Structure formats: structure tokens, C-alpha cells
Amino acid sequence: MKYNERLIQSGLLITAFSTIAILILIGVFILKEGLPVILKVGIKDFICGVNWSPIEEQFGIFPMIMGSIWITAGALLFSLPLSLACAIYLAEFSTPKIGKILKPTIELLAGIPSVVYGFMGMVILFPLIRNYLGGPGPCILAASIILGIMILPTITSISIDSLQAVPYSYREGSLALGATRWQTVKMVVLPAARSGIIAGIILGVGRAVGETMAVIMIAGNAVIIPDSILDPVRTLTTNIALEMNFATGEHRQALFATGIVLFIVIMLLNIIANLIAKRKVITK
Amino acid sequence: MKIKPAFTEQIVKKILFISTAFTVLILLFIIFYILKNGLSVIDLEFLLTSPKELGRAGGIFPCIIGTILLPLIAIIIATPLGVGTAIYLTEYKREGRLTRIIRFGTECLAGVPSIIFGLFGFVLFVIYLGFGWSILSGGLTLAFMILPTIIRTSEEAIRAIPYSYREVSLSLGGTKWQTITRVVLPSALPGIVTGVILGIGRSVGETAAVIFTAGSSLRVPASLFDSCRTMAVHFYILAREGISMENAYGTAAILIIAILFINLVSYWLMHRFMAKFS
Amino acid sequence: MGDKIIVKNLDLFFDTLQALKSINLRIKTKEILSIIGPANSGKTTFLRTLNRLNELIPYAKLKGEVYLDGKDIYKEDISLPWLRRKVGMVFALPVPLPRTIFENIAYGPKLYGITSKAELTELVEKSLRAAFLWDEVKDRLNESALKLSGGQQQRLCIARTLALEPEVILLDEPCSGLDPISTAKIEEALHELKKEYTIVLVTNNTKQAARVADRVAFFLMGELVEYGQVEQIFTVPKDKRTEDYISGRFG
């Protein structure tokens, strides 16, 4: 009996390490495939190079890095006010009943497949942009709006949780001093929930940087360094997805190398979000 | 002149309300737009025949099969791993460095973009292990992707089971494992199922991780080593290559209905489960 | 009669807090020993050392010895499931498992491998009768145990413990949440059970102790102040603190 129990515990310990094992496997395989080309080109030329031309063996991903930054910044600009407003409304102003219905409703946005988002961008945003702003349609603006909607549930949901985690006594204290609800939220609740909200925003950024299919469908995918929000761009993720099907040899390695950069960025964002979220616990 | 706080309060409340309403409207708009354009395409023939001319005509039968098989493989592999991890974290280990590391790993894995899973699945399963573009490669890749979802939901569900149940079972002479399998897991089952269903939902909608591991063959798969095309991938190809907008809408409508159904069921289950234990 | 349980120099710490201080106590075979004392005096903690349930609390540390039939139950080679079947426990609040009445009673026996339906049925009936619950539930054994009233649930929990065929039964304030009629039924059951089992009853209610116990032990702030025959404790206590508590001056 005792022996069995020990066996079970060891078995469970092994399963418990599965996520870490998978993470390591992912890291190892992507590094193995992608590192040779980075070393050959040189880290600096790979990251800062502006030429991406696999036929001429030119592998510089600077335009894609800029593309990812532009689109992510645009998505945040669009998403941040909206998602924070939703979170504050649902956590602080709506009746609990409405909050209970609307929170999962907004979270449902996260369940809609990214290809559907991309498609909505194509059929709804492209004509609007063509008619009112000019250009063919696919551009940073379209991708930012769609990505903004896609990361909205992440930021909203985590923010609601952080707001609700603020002890009720904080609010009572402020309200008892004659503050209005909004003053209380602004001066007491938001500062107290700050680290959780920031962690949520960082995770939202991670989602935006990592999104692929929706961006492929609406960002235009041209390898240029953009200077207007109506320019088409290619991101790190779409660079991989666009060329993976026909890439071979060094070209394919360069795509994995793009994956390495993406993986490192995402891991850093995760670590930062985790550290910030943890700080909240300690200061309490 | 100073603006009165009560006035500001009213304005702020309106702005917040309008923002929330706007967000919900976006969701409703997407759903209604897809359904309005897609429902008319769906009939039995669309569901039960194979695509012709790359999807320009005909139905989506093989894609429905693919969309069922891939998530099925994924949950068969991910559920034992995920529930096992959740049991270890909740029942066997005190909060400490080890649980923090495992939890951190889970969070990180949850944040890994699907294209990275696609790349990884491609090298490991398709090339290195020689499974080729296949249901097996796709299912394994998806299993890794949904593992964090299943771990988190199962952990939450197991934690919701009252401590007294465990005490009772142990005091009646149960071993730890008997207590887990006979009391804790049965009670936590609805919560665990919720996590599995959410995992299915993510798999059904996934494209990037699937297209590079399961491929996009339009034939009805005959074995686990055959390539297949899911509805999400089919929809992507139809829409992006402009093959048939009509069939794209039809496929998207089925996809949306499936996603809505999956989310409603999981929400309903979790809601009932949590109401029972808190 | 001999001693069923002997407790020697028992100390228990929760981290740095000492919950039990050098307890020495002998529990006789087939008696009802009642443990009384104000809240937080270590009664429940003491009870839980007798079937090693305190080990579920990771920061609990124990020193001293507890013998059951002359065997130290804190020795390495003691199997916990074996110990807990011998020393059954009924908790303060009734916790029926979310299963049928039958399944609740049969839970323990099934754990140690009884699978024959006939054997289980017999055991369930015997246990329910002994807990004075049989007549009320015999027609609905397959209904959820959660549908029973509070008093019935507590008798269910007693029956569930009896189904283990234990030798010692620990009861932790089993009547604290119950009305007087349910309490009377449980006390009636205890009187009968005494013929077969050694019973340790923790109670907040000194009158209950006086009604059902053979001997009484008085705990205060983790210390065993005194113990002895029920008449002696309630009429001529040796310690001033016992007298104060019994006469209602504190607690």
C-alpha cells in the first residue's frame, strides 16, 4: 500500500513537470533549428538588418520587428481605454447581476477564432479604409483595430479580477469620507489594483505580439519599415507563417531564427508580468 | 468654475457604460454578421459532402471530421497530464518553491503564441519523429497548447472541494490516493470537464498551430497518420485565397456556432459547480 | 478493565505555538471519556492526535507517545488506514459525502476491500440501526445523504464510522449544531454504543458530559488540568480551575 502511494506520487510529480519540460523542448528545438543562421549572419545583422531576401540569402528582420512594434502599439492605443473602461464599469459601477452576465460575454471575445477576426477585418475594415482614408485596405491601422479587439478580453478580465481583489474596506473608508464612487475608484481602488492591471496589459501585449493568422489577413505583409499607419507591414509572426510552407534549408532556419526572437520576447513579457503580479502579493 | 464631483460622476458613469456597451456590441456584431451571411449556406449537403474544386463548390465534410479528430486527440493526451499536474499541485505539495516554478511554467506555456507551437510541432512531430503532416502531429501540438488551460481549471476545481471531504475520507481509513480518486476527483469532475471543454474550444478555433502540423489535405482521413484540414484552416484558405466567399461564410458560421455552444456549456457547468461549493 | 489508550508526555506544536502541554492520560476499554473545557483549550487537537489526523496540518509537530492496545501509534510501521479504521472519528459538523445514504455508509468498508453487495448491505443496516437512524432512512437508502436533516446527518456520520467496525470512536462536539431532540437521540445512541466501543467525547456542554460520561477530563489552555470519575469531577473537583469552569465562572 505504502509503496503504491509513493509510486503514484512520483508519477504525479513527473506529470507536474510536463509544462516545464514542454517549454524546454520548445526552446531547444527552435534554438537548434534557428541558431545556426543567426550565428552565420551575426546577431546584430540579423536583428538590425533591413533586408529580408531569402533568395539572395539576406536575412534581416528589422522591418518585422518594427512591424510588430507598430501593430502592438496601435492595438494597445485602441484597446487600453476601452478595456479599462469595461473593467471599471463591470467591477465598480454595474450591478453584480449585470457584471455576472457581461464579464463572460466579453470573455467570449477571446473564444472567437483569430481567422474570424482577420476575416472581419477584410470584409468590414478594408472597404471603410479604402473609401475614407485611401490605399488598398491592408495596413497597420486595420491590424491594430482588430488586434485591439482581440486583446481586449485579456486586459478586461485580468483587470476586473484585480479590481475585485481590492478589499471592500478600502472603498468603504473612502466613501465614508464623502468621496463619490468615481473619486474612490480613481484615488483608492485603481492605485491598489495597479500592479494586477499592469500585469494584464503586459499579457495583452504578449497576445498582440504573438497573434498570427488575423494579422496575416489584414496587415498587408510587405517587408518595409512603415512610416504611416496606412502602410502595410509584416510582423515577426507573419514572417514565419507566410514563408514556412515553401521555405527550405537556410531560409527555413531563418524562419526558426525569427521564432527564437519571438519566443524570447514573449518569455520576457511573461516573466515581467509574473514579477509584477507577484509584487502585489508581497506588498499586501 | 469648479465642476461638481456629482456631475463628474454622472459623466464618467455614462462614458464607462457606453464603452462597455460598445464592446458587447462588437461581439454581437461579429456573431450576427457571420451568422447572417453564413446560415443560408448551411444545409445537409454542405455538412455531408466533400469540397469540390478546392472548396469552390461542395461541402466541408472532411473538415468537420478533422475538427472533431484533432481536438479529440489533444484532450486525450492533455487531460491526464493536466489533471495529474493539478492533483500534484493541490494535494501533494505545500505552496513553496516547487509549486511556484511549476505554476510559472504553466503561465509561460499559456503565453506561448500558437505560431511557435506550430513551428515546434513541425520540427518535433512532423520532421524529427517522422509523423508527417498528420492528425497525430496536429493533435499532439494542440495537446501541448491547451495543457495550461486544463491545469488551471482543474486546479481551481479541485481547490473548491471542501477540505472536510478529504478529512472524512482519511478518517474512514482511506489512503491519500483513495481519497483523491473516490471523493476529490468525482466532486471536482464538472469543473475539470469545464477545463477540457475550454481546451476543445481553443483547439477548434486554432489555425496557426494546426496548419503546419496537420497540413491541409481535403481528403477524409483514414488513419492517425493522414493529413487533415480543420474548419478553421479551411475557412482561412477559402477567405484568404478568395476561393469562395459564400463557402467561407458557411464554414465560419458553423465555427461560430460551435464556439458559442462550447463556451455556453462550459460557462453553465462551471457556474453550477461553483454555486454548489461556495 | 484495562487501558485501551495510554497517552504519555504528549506535546503538540503548531509552528511555535504549543497547543498541547505534556498530556498524560489513560482511556479505559469500553468507557465514555468526556473531554470538557472552554474553546481553544486543545480538546479537538487532542482528539485528533489519537488517530493522527493532525498530520494533515503540515506545520504541526508532535512529541511524546500514544499507545493503542500497547502499540505506539506514532511508530514508523503503523499504517494510517489501519489506525483510522480502529479509531473512528465523528466531526463537529456533519459532513456527508455527496453520495447516497448507502454509499456514505459503505464508503469505509469499500476502501478496505469489501465488495460483496450482500456483506455491504448487512453492514449498512447494522450500522444504521446502531446509530438509531435505520427506521428513518430504510426506505430511501439510495437518496442523496445531503437531503437528510442536520440531526440525521450527524447520526449518518456516526453510522459511517461504525461501519468501519472500529474499537475506539472519537466524537468531536457531535451535538454542537443540533436541536435538543436530535441531541437526545445521539446521547441515547452513545449509551448503547458504550457496550461495544471505547468512546472519547469532546463536548462544550458540561451537562452533556455529566449525563453520558463515565469519566471526565478537563482541558484548559492546552493543559490537562485533571481527570477522574464523573461524580468526583462534578462534585469535588481537586483543582480550583475545574470548579470555576463547572460552576460557570468562565468559559
PDB file of C-alpha atoms in Angstrom, chain B residues 81-169:
ATOM      1  CA  LEU B  81      -1.276  15.306 -17.869  1.00  0.00           C
ATOM      2  CA  GLY B  82      -3.257  18.367 -16.844  1.00  0.00           C
ATOM      3  CA  VAL B  83      -5.337  16.714 -14.157  1.00  0.00           C
ATOM      4  CA  GLY B  84      -2.261  14.905 -12.833  1.00  0.00           C
ATOM      5  CA  THR B  85      -0.423  18.205 -12.539  1.00  0.00           C
ATOM      6  CA  ALA B  86      -3.398  19.814 -10.836  1.00  0.00           C
ATOM      7  CA  ILE B  87      -3.633  16.936  -8.350  1.00  0.00           C
ATOM      8  CA  TYR B  88       0.051  17.181  -7.573  1.00  0.00           C
ATOM      9  CA  LEU B  89      -0.112  20.938  -7.062  1.00  0.00           C
ATOM     10  CA  THR B  90      -3.181  20.838  -4.834  1.00  0.00           C
ATOM     11  CA  GLU B  91      -2.992  17.556  -2.937  1.00  0.00           C
ATOM     12  CA  TYR B  92       0.650  16.612  -2.674  1.00  0.00           C
ATOM     13  CA  LYS B  93       2.657  19.753  -2.419  1.00  0.00           C
ATOM     14  CA  ARG B  94       2.577  22.637   0.002  1.00  0.00           C
ATOM     15  CA  GLU B  95       2.904  26.062  -1.559  1.00  0.00           C
ATOM     16  CA  GLY B  96       6.604  26.571  -1.968  1.00  0.00           C
ATOM     17  CA  ARG B  97       9.362  26.997  -4.466  1.00  0.00           C
ATOM     18  CA  LEU B  98       8.466  23.876  -6.423  1.00  0.00           C
ATOM     19  CA  THR B  99       4.801  24.789  -6.900  1.00  0.00           C
ATOM     20  CA  ARG B 100       5.829  28.329  -7.842  1.00  0.00           C
ATOM     21  CA  ILE B 101       8.168  27.015 -10.526  1.00  0.00           C
ATOM     22  CA  ILE B 102       5.549  24.659 -11.927  1.00  0.00           C
ATOM     23  CA  ARG B 103       2.902  27.363 -11.877  1.00  0.00           C
ATOM     24  CA  PHE B 104       5.268  29.792 -13.560  1.00  0.00           C
ATOM     25  CA  GLY B 105       6.000  27.211 -16.252  1.00  0.00           C
ATOM     26  CA  THR B 106       2.283  26.785 -16.797  1.00  0.00           C
ATOM     27  CA  GLU B 107       1.747  30.535 -17.115  1.00  0.00           C
ATOM     28  CA  CYS B 108       4.619  30.817 -19.597  1.00  0.00           C
ATOM     29  CA  LEU B 109       3.331  27.931 -21.678  1.00  0.00           C
ATOM     30  CA  ALA B 110      -0.085  29.615 -21.749  1.00  0.00           C
ATOM     31  CA  GLY B 111       1.564  32.727 -23.168  1.00  0.00           C
ATOM     32  CA  VAL B 112       3.468  30.978 -25.960  1.00  0.00           C
ATOM     33  CA  PRO B 113       1.984  32.122 -29.302  1.00  0.00           C
ATOM     34  CA  SER B 114       0.331  29.480 -31.428  1.00  0.00           C
ATOM     35  CA  ILE B 115       2.752  30.066 -34.306  1.00  0.00           C
ATOM     36  CA  ILE B 116       5.568  28.942 -32.019  1.00  0.00           C
ATOM     37  CA  PHE B 117       3.622  25.803 -31.210  1.00  0.00           C
ATOM     38  CA  GLY B 118       3.216  25.370 -34.950  1.00  0.00           C
ATOM     39  CA  LEU B 119       6.961  25.670 -35.559  1.00  0.00           C
ATOM     40  CA  PHE B 120       7.752  23.367 -32.670  1.00  0.00           C
ATOM     41  CA  GLY B 121       5.187  20.746 -33.655  1.00  0.00           C
ATOM     42  CA  PHE B 122       6.514  20.910 -37.190  1.00  0.00           C
ATOM     43  CA  VAL B 123      10.137  20.162 -36.231  1.00  0.00           C
ATOM     44  CA  LEU B 124       9.405  17.676 -33.461  1.00  0.00           C
ATOM     45  CA  PHE B 125       6.445  15.661 -34.741  1.00  0.00           C
ATOM     46  CA  VAL B 126       6.343  16.230 -38.493  1.00  0.00           C
ATOM     47  CA  ILE B 127      10.093  16.071 -39.198  1.00  0.00           C
ATOM     48  CA  TYR B 128      12.018  14.669 -36.254  1.00  0.00           C
ATOM     49  CA  LEU B 129       9.637  11.915 -35.159  1.00  0.00           C
ATOM     50  CA  GLY B 130       8.540  11.356 -38.737  1.00  0.00           C
ATOM     51  CA  PHE B 131       4.772  11.570 -38.180  1.00  0.00           C
ATOM     52  CA  GLY B 132       4.490  13.845 -41.228  1.00  0.00           C
ATOM     53  CA  TRP B 133       1.614  16.280 -41.604  1.00  0.00           C
ATOM     54  CA  SER B 134      -0.923  14.228 -39.756  1.00  0.00           C
ATOM     55  CA  ILE B 135      -3.763  14.152 -37.292  1.00  0.00           C
ATOM     56  CA  LEU B 136      -1.325  12.773 -34.735  1.00  0.00           C
ATOM     57  CA  SER B 137       1.172  15.635 -35.166  1.00  0.00           C
ATOM     58  CA  GLY B 138      -1.613  18.213 -35.016  1.00  0.00           C
ATOM     59  CA  GLY B 139      -3.300  16.592 -32.040  1.00  0.00           C
ATOM     60  CA  LEU B 140      -0.067  16.374 -30.062  1.00  0.00           C
ATOM     61  CA  THR B 141       0.761  20.002 -30.797  1.00  0.00           C
ATOM     62  CA  LEU B 142      -2.714  21.097 -29.712  1.00  0.00           C
ATOM     63  CA  ALA B 143      -2.416  18.967 -26.570  1.00  0.00           C
ATOM     64  CA  PHE B 144       0.662  20.947 -25.526  1.00  0.00           C
ATOM     65  CA  MET B 145      -1.125  24.182 -26.320  1.00  0.00           C
ATOM     66  CA  ILE B 146      -4.249  23.506 -24.250  1.00  0.00           C
ATOM     67  CA  LEU B 147      -2.412  21.894 -21.335  1.00  0.00           C
ATOM     68  CA  PRO B 148      -2.214  25.133 -19.288  1.00  0.00           C
ATOM     69  CA  THR B 149      -5.968  25.711 -19.662  1.00  0.00           C
ATOM     70  CA  ILE B 150      -6.737  22.235 -18.347  1.00  0.00           C
ATOM     71  CA  ILE B 151      -4.245  22.557 -15.487  1.00  0.00           C
ATOM     72  CA  ARG B 152      -5.608  25.899 -14.336  1.00  0.00           C
ATOM     73  CA  THR B 153      -9.267  24.950 -14.489  1.00  0.00           C
ATOM     74  CA  SER B 154      -8.686  21.577 -12.819  1.00  0.00           C
ATOM     75  CA  GLU B 155      -6.632  23.171 -10.078  1.00  0.00           C
ATOM     76  CA  GLU B 156      -9.377  25.677  -9.403  1.00  0.00           C
ATOM     77  CA  ALA B 157     -11.992  22.931  -9.364  1.00  0.00           C
ATOM     78  CA  ILE B 158     -10.017  20.674  -7.033  1.00  0.00           C
ATOM     79  CA  ARG B 159      -9.344  23.559  -4.681  1.00  0.00           C
ATOM     80  CA  ALA B 160     -13.058  24.286  -4.494  1.00  0.00           C
ATOM     81  CA  ILE B 161     -13.761  20.872  -2.950  1.00  0.00           C
ATOM     82  CA  PRO B 162     -14.285  21.353   0.797  1.00  0.00           C
ATOM     83  CA  TYR B 163     -11.356  20.278   2.921  1.00  0.00           C
ATOM     84  CA  SER B 164     -13.738  18.369   5.179  1.00  0.00           C
ATOM     85  CA  TYR B 165     -14.434  15.805   2.429  1.00  0.00           C
ATOM     86  CA  ARG B 166     -10.792  14.826   2.426  1.00  0.00           C
ATOM     87  CA  GLU B 167     -10.719  14.711   6.222  1.00  0.00           C
ATOM     88  CA  VAL B 168     -13.752  12.450   6.310  1.00  0.00           C
ATOM     89  CA  SER B 169     -12.347  10.063   3.752  1.00  0.00           C
TER      90      SER B 169
END
